[in-house]
CSV table of C-alpha atoms in Angstrom, one decimal:
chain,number,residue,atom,x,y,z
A,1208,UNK,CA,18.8,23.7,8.3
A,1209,UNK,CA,21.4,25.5,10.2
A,1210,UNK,CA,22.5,23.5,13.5
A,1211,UNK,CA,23.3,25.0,16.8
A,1212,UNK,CA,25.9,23.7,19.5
A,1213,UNK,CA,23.9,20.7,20.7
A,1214,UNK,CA,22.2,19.8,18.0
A,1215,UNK,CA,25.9,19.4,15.8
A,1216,UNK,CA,27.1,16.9,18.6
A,1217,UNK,CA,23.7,15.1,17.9
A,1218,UNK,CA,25.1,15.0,14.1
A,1219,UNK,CA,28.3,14.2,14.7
A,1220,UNK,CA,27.3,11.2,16.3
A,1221,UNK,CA,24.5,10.0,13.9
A,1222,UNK,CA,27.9,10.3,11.2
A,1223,UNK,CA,29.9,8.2,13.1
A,1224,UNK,CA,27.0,5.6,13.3
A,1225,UNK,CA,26.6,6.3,9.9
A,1226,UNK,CA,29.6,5.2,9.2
A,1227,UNK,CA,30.1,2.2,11.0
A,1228,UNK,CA,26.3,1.0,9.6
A,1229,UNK,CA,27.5,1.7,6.2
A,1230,UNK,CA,30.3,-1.3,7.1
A,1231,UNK,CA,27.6,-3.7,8.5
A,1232,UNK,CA,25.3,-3.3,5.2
A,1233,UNK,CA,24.5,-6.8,3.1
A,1234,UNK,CA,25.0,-6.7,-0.8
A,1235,UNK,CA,22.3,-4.7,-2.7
A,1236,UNK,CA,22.2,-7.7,-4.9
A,1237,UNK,CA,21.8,-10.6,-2.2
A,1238,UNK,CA,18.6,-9.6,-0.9
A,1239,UNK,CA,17.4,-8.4,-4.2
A,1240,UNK,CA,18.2,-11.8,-5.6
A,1241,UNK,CA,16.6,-13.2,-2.6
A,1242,UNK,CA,13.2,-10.9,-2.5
A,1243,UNK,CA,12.9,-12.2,-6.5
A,1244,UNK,CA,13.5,-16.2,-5.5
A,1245,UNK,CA,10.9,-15.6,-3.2
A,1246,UNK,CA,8.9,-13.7,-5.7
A,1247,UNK,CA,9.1,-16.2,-8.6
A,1248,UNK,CA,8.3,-19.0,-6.5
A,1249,UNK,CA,4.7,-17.1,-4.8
A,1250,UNK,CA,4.0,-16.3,-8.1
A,1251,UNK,CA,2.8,-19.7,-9.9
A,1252,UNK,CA,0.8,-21.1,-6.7
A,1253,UNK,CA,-1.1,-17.3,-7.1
A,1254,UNK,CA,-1.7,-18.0,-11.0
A,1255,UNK,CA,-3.1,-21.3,-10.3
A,1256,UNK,CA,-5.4,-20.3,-7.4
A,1257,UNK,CA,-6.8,-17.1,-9.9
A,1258,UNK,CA,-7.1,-20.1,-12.1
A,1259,UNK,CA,-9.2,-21.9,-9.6
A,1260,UNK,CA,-10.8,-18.6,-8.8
A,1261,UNK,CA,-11.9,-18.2,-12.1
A,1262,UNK,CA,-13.0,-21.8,-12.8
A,1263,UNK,CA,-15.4,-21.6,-10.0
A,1264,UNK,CA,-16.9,-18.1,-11.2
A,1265,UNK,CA,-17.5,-19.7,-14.4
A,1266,UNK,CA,-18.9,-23.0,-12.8
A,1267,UNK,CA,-21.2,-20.7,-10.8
A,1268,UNK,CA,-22.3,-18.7,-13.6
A,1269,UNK,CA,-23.0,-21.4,-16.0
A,1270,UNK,CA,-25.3,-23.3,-13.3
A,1271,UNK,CA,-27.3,-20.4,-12.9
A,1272,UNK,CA,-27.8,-19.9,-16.5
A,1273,UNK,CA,-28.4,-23.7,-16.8
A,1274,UNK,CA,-31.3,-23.1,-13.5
A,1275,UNK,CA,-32.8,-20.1,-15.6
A,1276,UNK,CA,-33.6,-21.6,-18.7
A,1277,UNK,CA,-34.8,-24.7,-17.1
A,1278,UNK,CA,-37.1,-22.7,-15.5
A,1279,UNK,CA,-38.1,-21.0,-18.6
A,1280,UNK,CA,-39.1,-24.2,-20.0
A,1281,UNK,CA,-41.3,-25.2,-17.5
A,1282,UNK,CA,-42.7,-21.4,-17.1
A,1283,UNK,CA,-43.6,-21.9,-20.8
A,1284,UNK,CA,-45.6,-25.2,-20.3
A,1285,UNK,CA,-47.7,-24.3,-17.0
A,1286,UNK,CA,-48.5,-20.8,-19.1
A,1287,UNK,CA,-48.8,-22.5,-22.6
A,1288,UNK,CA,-52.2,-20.7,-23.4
A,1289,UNK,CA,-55.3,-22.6,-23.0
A,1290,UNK,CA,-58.1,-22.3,-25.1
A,1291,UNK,CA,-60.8,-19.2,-24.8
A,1292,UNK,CA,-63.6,-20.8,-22.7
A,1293,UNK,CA,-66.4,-21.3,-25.8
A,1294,UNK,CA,-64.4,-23.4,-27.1
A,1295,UNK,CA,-64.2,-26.0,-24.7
A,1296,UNK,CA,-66.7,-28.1,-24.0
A,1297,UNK,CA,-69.4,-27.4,-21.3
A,1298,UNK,CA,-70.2,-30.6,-19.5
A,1299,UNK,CA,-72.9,-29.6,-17.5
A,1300,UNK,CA,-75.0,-28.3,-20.3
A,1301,UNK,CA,-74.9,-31.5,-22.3
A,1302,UNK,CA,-75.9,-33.2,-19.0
A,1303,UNK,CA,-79.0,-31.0,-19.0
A,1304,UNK,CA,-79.7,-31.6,-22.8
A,1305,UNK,CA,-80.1,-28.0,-23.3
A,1306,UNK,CA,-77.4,-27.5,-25.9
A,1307,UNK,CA,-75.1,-30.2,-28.2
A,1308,UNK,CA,-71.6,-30.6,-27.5
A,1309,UNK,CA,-69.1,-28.7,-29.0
A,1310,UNK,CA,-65.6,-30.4,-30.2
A,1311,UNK,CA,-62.5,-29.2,-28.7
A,1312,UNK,CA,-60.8,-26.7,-31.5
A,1313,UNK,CA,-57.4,-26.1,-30.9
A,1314,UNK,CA,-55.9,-22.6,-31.1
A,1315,UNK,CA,-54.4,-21.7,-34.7
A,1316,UNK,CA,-50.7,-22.2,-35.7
A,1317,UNK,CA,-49.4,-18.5,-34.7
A,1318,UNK,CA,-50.5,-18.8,-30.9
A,1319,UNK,CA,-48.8,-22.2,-30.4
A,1320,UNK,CA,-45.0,-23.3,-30.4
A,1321,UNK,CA,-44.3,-25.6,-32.2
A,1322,UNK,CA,-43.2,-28.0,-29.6
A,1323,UNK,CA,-46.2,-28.4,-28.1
A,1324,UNK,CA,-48.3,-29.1,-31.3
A,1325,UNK,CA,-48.0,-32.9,-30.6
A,1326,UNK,CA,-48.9,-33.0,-27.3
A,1327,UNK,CA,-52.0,-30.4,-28.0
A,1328,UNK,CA,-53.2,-32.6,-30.6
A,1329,UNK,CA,-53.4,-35.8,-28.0
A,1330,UNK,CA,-55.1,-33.5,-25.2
A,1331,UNK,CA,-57.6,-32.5,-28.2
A,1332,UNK,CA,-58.7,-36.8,-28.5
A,1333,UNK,CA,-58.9,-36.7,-24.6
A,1334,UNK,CA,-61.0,-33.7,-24.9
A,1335,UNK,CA,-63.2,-35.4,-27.5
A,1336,UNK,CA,-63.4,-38.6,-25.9
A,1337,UNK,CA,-64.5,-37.3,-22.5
A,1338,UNK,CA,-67.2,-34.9,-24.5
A,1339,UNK,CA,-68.5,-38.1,-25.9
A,1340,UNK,CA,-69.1,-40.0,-23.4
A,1341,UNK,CA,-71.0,-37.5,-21.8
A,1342,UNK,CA,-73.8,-37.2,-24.0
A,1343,UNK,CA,-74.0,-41.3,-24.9
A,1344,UNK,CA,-77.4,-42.8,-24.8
A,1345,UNK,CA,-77.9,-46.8,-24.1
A,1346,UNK,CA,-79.8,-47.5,-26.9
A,1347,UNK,CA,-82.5,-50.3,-24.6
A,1348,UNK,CA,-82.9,-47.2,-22.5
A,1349,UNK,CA,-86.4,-47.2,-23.5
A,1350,UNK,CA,-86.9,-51.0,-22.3
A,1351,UNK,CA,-86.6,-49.3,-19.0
A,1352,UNK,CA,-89.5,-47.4,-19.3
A,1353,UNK,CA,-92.8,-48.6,-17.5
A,1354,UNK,CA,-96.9,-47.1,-17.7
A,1355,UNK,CA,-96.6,-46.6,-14.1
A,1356,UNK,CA,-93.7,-45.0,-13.7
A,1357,UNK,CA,-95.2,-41.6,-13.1
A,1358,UNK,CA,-97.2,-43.0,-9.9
A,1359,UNK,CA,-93.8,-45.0,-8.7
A,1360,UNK,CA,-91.8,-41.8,-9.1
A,1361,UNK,CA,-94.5,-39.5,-7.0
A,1362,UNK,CA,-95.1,-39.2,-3.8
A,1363,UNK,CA,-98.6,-40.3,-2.4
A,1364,UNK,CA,-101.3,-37.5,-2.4
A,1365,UNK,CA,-103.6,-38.5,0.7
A,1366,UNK,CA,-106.5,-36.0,0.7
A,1367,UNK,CA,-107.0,-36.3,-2.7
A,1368,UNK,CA,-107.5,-40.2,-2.1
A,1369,UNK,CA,-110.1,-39.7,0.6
A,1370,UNK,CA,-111.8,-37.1,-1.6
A,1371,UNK,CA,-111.9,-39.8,-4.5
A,1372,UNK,CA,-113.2,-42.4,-2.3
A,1373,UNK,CA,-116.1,-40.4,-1.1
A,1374,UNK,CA,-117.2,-40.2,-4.5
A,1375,UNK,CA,-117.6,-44.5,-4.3
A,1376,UNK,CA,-120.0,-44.3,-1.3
A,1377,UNK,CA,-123.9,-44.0,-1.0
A,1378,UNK,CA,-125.3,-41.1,0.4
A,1379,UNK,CA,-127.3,-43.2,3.2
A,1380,UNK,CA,-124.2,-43.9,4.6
A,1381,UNK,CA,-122.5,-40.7,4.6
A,1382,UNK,CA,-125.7,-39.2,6.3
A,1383,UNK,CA,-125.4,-42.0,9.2
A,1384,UNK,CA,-121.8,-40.9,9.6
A,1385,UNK,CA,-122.5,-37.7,10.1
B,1128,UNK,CA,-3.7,-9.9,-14.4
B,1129,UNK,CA,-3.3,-9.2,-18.1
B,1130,UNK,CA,0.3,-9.9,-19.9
B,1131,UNK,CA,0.0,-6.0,-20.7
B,1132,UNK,CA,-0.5,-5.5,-16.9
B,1133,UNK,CA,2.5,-8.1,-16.5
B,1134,UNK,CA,4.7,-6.1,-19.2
B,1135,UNK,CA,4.0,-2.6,-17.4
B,1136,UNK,CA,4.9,-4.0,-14.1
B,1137,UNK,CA,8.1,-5.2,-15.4
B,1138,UNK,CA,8.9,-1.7,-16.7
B,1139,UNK,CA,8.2,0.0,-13.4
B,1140,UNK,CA,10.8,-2.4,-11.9
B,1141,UNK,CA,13.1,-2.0,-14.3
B,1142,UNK,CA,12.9,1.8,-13.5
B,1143,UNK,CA,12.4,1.1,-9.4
B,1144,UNK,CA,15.5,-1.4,-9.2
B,1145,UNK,CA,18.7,1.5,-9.6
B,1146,UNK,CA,16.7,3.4,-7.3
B,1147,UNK,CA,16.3,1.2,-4.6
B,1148,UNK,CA,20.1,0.1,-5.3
B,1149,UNK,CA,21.5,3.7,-5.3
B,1150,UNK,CA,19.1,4.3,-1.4
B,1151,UNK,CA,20.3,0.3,0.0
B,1152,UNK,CA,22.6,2.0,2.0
B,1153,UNK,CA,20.2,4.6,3.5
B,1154,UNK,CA,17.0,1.7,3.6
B,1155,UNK,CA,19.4,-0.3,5.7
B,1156,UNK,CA,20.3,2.5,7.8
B,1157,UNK,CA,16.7,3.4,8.3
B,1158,UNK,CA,15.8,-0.2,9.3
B,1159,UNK,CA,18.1,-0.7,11.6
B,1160,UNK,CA,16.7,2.3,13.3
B,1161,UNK,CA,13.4,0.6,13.3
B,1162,UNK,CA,14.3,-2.6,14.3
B,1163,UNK,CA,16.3,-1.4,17.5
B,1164,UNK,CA,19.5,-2.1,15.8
B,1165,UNK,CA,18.6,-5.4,15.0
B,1166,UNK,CA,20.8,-6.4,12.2
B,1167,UNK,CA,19.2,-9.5,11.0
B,1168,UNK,CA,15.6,-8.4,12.0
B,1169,UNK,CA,16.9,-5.3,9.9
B,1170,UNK,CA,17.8,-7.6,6.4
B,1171,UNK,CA,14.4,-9.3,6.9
B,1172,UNK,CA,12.2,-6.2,7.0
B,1173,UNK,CA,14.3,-4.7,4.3
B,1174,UNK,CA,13.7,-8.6,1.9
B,1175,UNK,CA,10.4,-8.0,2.9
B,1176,UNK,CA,10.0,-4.8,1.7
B,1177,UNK,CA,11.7,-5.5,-1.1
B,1178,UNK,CA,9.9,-8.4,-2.0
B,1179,UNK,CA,6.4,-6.1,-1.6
B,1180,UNK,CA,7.4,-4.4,-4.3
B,1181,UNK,CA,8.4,-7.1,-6.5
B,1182,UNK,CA,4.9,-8.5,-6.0
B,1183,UNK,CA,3.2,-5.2,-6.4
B,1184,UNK,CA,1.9,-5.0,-2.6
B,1185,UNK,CA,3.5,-1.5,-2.5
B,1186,UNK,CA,3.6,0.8,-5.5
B,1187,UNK,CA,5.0,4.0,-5.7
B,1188,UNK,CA,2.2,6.1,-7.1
B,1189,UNK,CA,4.5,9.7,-7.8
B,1190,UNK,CA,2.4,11.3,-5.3
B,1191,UNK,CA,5.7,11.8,-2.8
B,1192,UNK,CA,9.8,12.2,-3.0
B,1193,UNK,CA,10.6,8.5,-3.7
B,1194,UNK,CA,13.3,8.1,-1.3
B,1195,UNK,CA,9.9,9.2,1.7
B,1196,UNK,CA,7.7,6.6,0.3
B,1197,UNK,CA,9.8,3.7,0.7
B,1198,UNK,CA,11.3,4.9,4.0
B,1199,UNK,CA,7.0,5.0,4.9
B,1200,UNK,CA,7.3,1.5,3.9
B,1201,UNK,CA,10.1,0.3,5.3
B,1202,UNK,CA,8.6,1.9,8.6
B,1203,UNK,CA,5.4,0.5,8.5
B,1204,UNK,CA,6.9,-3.5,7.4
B,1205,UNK,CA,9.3,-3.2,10.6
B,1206,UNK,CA,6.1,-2.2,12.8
B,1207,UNK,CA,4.8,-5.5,11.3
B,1208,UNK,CA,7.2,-7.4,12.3
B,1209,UNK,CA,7.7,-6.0,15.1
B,1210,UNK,CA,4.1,-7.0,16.5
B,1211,UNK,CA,4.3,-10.1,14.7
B,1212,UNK,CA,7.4,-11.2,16.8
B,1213,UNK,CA,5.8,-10.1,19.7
B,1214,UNK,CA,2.7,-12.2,19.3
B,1215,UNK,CA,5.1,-15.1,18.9
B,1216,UNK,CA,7.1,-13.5,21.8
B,1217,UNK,CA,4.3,-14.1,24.5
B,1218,UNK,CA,3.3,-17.5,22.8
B,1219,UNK,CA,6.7,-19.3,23.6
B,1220,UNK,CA,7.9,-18.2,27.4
B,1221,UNK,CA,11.6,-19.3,26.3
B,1222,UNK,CA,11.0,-17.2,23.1
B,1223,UNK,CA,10.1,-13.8,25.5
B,1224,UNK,CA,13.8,-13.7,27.1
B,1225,UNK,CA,15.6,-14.2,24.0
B,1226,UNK,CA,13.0,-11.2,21.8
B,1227,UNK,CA,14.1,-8.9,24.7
B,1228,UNK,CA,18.1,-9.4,24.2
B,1229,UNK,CA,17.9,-9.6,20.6
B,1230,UNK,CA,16.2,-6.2,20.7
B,1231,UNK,CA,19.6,-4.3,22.2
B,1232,UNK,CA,22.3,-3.4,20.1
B,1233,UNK,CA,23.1,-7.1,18.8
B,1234,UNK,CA,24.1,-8.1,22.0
B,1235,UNK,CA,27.2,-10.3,22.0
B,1236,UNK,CA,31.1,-9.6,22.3
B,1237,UNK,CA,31.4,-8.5,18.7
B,1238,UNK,CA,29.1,-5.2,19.4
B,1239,UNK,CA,31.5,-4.2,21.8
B,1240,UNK,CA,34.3,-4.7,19.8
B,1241,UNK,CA,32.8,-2.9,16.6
B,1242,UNK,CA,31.2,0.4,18.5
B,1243,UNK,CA,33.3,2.8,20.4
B,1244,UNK,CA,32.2,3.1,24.0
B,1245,UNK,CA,30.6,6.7,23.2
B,1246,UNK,CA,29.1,5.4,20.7
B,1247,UNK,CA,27.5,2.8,22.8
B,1248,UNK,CA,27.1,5.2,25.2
B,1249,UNK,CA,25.3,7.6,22.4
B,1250,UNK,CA,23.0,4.3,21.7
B,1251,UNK,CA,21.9,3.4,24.9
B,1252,UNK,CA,20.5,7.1,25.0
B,1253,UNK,CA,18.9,6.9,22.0
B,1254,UNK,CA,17.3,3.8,22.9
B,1255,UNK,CA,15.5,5.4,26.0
B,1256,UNK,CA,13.8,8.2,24.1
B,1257,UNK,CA,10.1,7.1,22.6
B,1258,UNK,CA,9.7,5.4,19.4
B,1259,UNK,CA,8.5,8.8,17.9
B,1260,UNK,CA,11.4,11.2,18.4
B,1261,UNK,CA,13.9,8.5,18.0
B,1262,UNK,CA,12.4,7.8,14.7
B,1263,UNK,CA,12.8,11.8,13.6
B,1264,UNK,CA,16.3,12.4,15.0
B,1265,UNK,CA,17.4,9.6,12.9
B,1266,UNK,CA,15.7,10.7,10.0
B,1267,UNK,CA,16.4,14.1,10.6
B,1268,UNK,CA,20.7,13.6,11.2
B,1269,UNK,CA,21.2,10.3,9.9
B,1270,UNK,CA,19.2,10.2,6.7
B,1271,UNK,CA,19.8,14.1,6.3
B,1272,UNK,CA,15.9,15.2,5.6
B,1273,UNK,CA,14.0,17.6,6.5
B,1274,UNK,CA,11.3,18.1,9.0
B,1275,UNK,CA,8.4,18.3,6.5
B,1276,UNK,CA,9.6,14.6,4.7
B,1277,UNK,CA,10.2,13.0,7.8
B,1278,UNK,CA,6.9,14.0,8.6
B,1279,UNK,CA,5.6,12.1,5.7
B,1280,UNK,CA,7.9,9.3,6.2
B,1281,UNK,CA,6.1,9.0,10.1
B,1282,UNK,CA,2.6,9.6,8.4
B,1283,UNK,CA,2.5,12.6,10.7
B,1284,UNK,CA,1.8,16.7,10.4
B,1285,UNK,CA,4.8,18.4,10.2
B,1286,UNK,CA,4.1,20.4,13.4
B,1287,UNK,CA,3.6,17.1,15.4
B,1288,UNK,CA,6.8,16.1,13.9
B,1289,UNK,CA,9.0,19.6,15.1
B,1290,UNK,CA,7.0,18.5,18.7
B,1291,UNK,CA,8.8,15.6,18.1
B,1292,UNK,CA,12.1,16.6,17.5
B,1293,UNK,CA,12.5,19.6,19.9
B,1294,UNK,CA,11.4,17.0,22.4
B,1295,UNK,CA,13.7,14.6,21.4
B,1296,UNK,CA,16.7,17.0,21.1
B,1297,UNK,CA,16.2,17.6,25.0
B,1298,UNK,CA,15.9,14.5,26.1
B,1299,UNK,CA,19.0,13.1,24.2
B,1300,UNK,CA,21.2,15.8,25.8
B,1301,UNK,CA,20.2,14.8,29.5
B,1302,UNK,CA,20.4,11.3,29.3
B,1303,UNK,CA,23.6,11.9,27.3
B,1304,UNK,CA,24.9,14.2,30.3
B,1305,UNK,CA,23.8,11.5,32.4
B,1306,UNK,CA,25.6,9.1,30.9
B,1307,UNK,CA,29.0,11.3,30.7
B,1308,UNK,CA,28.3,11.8,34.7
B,1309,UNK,CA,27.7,8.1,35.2
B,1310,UNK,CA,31.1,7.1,33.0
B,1311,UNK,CA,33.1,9.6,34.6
B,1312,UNK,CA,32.2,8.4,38.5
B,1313,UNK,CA,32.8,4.9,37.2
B,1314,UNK,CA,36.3,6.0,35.5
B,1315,UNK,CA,36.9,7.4,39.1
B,1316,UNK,CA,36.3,4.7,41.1
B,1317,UNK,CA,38.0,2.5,38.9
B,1318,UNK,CA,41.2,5.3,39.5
B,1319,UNK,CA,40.4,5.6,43.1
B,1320,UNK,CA,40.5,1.9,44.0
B,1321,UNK,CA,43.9,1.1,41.6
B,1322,UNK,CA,45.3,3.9,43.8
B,1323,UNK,CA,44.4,2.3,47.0
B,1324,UNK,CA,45.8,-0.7,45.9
């Protein structure tokens, strides 16, 4: 870039400054030596706190991971699959005496884990138990039967016991009545 | 970071370190002009900076002239400090007075003795131009670049940096002139009243 008038006694003063600057400038070395101290001694404290960093992810991570799977396990009870319906018992039709009681089958081998075999096998002599008990009979339930139970059990007829009792009278006295 | 990473980085600075030796000279230069002629303020920034890249918080990427990118830096850690100083500046009322002195020409009785009086007089000029064509005279005479890499060193365009300079070339020569007028009246009174006397 050629200079003009002014703009060399604007350079011949930034040389001069130059110059005396160049005196007043610290050691290359010093600060570099300085900058690295400072560097080396920043560094270590960083490498532990990534460390910490780190451990924290992982901590994090592995919680989750724990949470998931426990949450698995549970998913895999409450949705264990139950039995198809004709194969459970139906209490209300052995109440009604309308069909026998069916025993509780458990599901075969293939649709169950094998985990839960043990505590299928107890639910199965709950099942059975409970099925039962539903369709036991005393056996002096017959004791409790009486001849007059059907009048005891219905409710009175009244016309029809008038009707019945006018059959008992004379005719003299129903003609009077009249 | 990887030891691989680690290995590479020690290989850059390997390469970086007779750079930034063989430009100390210049850096310091340049930081003095951005630290008002601080000296000291001017040996921190340039630790700082120094340190930065040490630690990888500035990397030179190839993507300018090398000597540019670290004057951008250099520029850009003074600002820092600058404003950081200033923070603690208004924080400490005691601290305010002394930021103010310590921002002229390293104010004390060994200035005087080291600068000629033009050359003061050639400073105190300087120091009343803005921070922007202050900043591209020095680059432009001092560090000897051109218009288009001081540009990228003030993370301007280059046309707001020849704005800059032609601006700055002006206003240097009138409060230079001013200052030559002011000297010579005072030379003259001084003459005057030994006369009398």
């Amino acid at each position: 870039m050629k200079l003009t008038g002014s703009e060399l006694r604007i350079q011949a003063q930034f040389l001069e400054l130059k110059a005396d600057d160049e005196r007043l400038t610290p050691n290359f070395v010093a600060i570099w030596t300085q900058a690295m101290t400072k560097a080396e001694r920043r560094r270590p404290s960083l490498r532990f706190s990534y460390a910490g960093v780190g451990f924290v992810i992982l901590a994090l991570f592995s919680l989750v991971l724990w949470s998931r799977s426990w949450q698995k396990q549970e998913l895999v009870v409450l949705e264990s699959p139950l039995p198809p319906s004709y194969l459970l018992p139906t209490v209300t039709n052995v109440i009604q005496g309308d069909e026998p009681a069916r025993p509780f089958r458990p599901l075969p081998r293939k649709h169950r884990p094998a985990h839960r075999r043990s505590q299928l096998l107890r639910q199965q002599a709950v099942i059975n138990n409970a099925s039962a008990f539903a369709v036991w009979q005393s056996p002096t339930s017959k004791l409790l039967e009486s001849p007059a139970e059907n009048v005891l059990s219905a409710l009175p007829q009244l016309t029809q016991a008038s009707l019945e009792l006018q059959s008992f009278l004379p005719a003299a006295e129903l003609k009077e009545n009249k | 970071m990887t030891t691989n990473d680690w290995d590479n980085e020690r290989m850059e600075l390997a390469e970086l370190k007779p750079e930034l030796e063989r430009l100390h000279v210049a850096s310091f230069g340049w930081a003095l002009s951005c630290c008002q002629r601080d000296r000291a303020e001017a040996e921190d920034v340039l630790q700082s900076v120094y340190l930065k890249i040490l630690q990888g918080k500035a990397r030179y990427r190839g993507e300018a002239n090398f000597k540019t990118w670290l004057f951008a830096v250099i520029r850009k850690t003074a600002l820092g400090e600058r404003r950081a100083q200033v923070r603690r500046a208004w924080r400490a009322v005691v601290g305010a007075d002394r930021a103010v002195a310590r921002g002229r020409f390293a104010a004390g009785p060994l200035a005087g003795l080291v600068q000629a009086e033009t050359q003061t007089r050639f400073l105190r000029a300087l120091d009343k131009l803005p921070q922007r064509q202050r900043e591209v005279l020095h680059l432009v005479f001092y560090e000897d670049l051109s218009l288009r890499e001081a540009a990228g060193v003030m993370g301007v365009t280059i046309g707001s940096a020849r704005q800059h300079y032609d601006r700055a070339k002006k206003h240097l020569r009138e409060h230079l002139d001013r200052e030559e007028i002011e000297h010579e009246a005072h030379w003259q009174r001084a003459e005057n009243s030994s006369a009398i006397s």
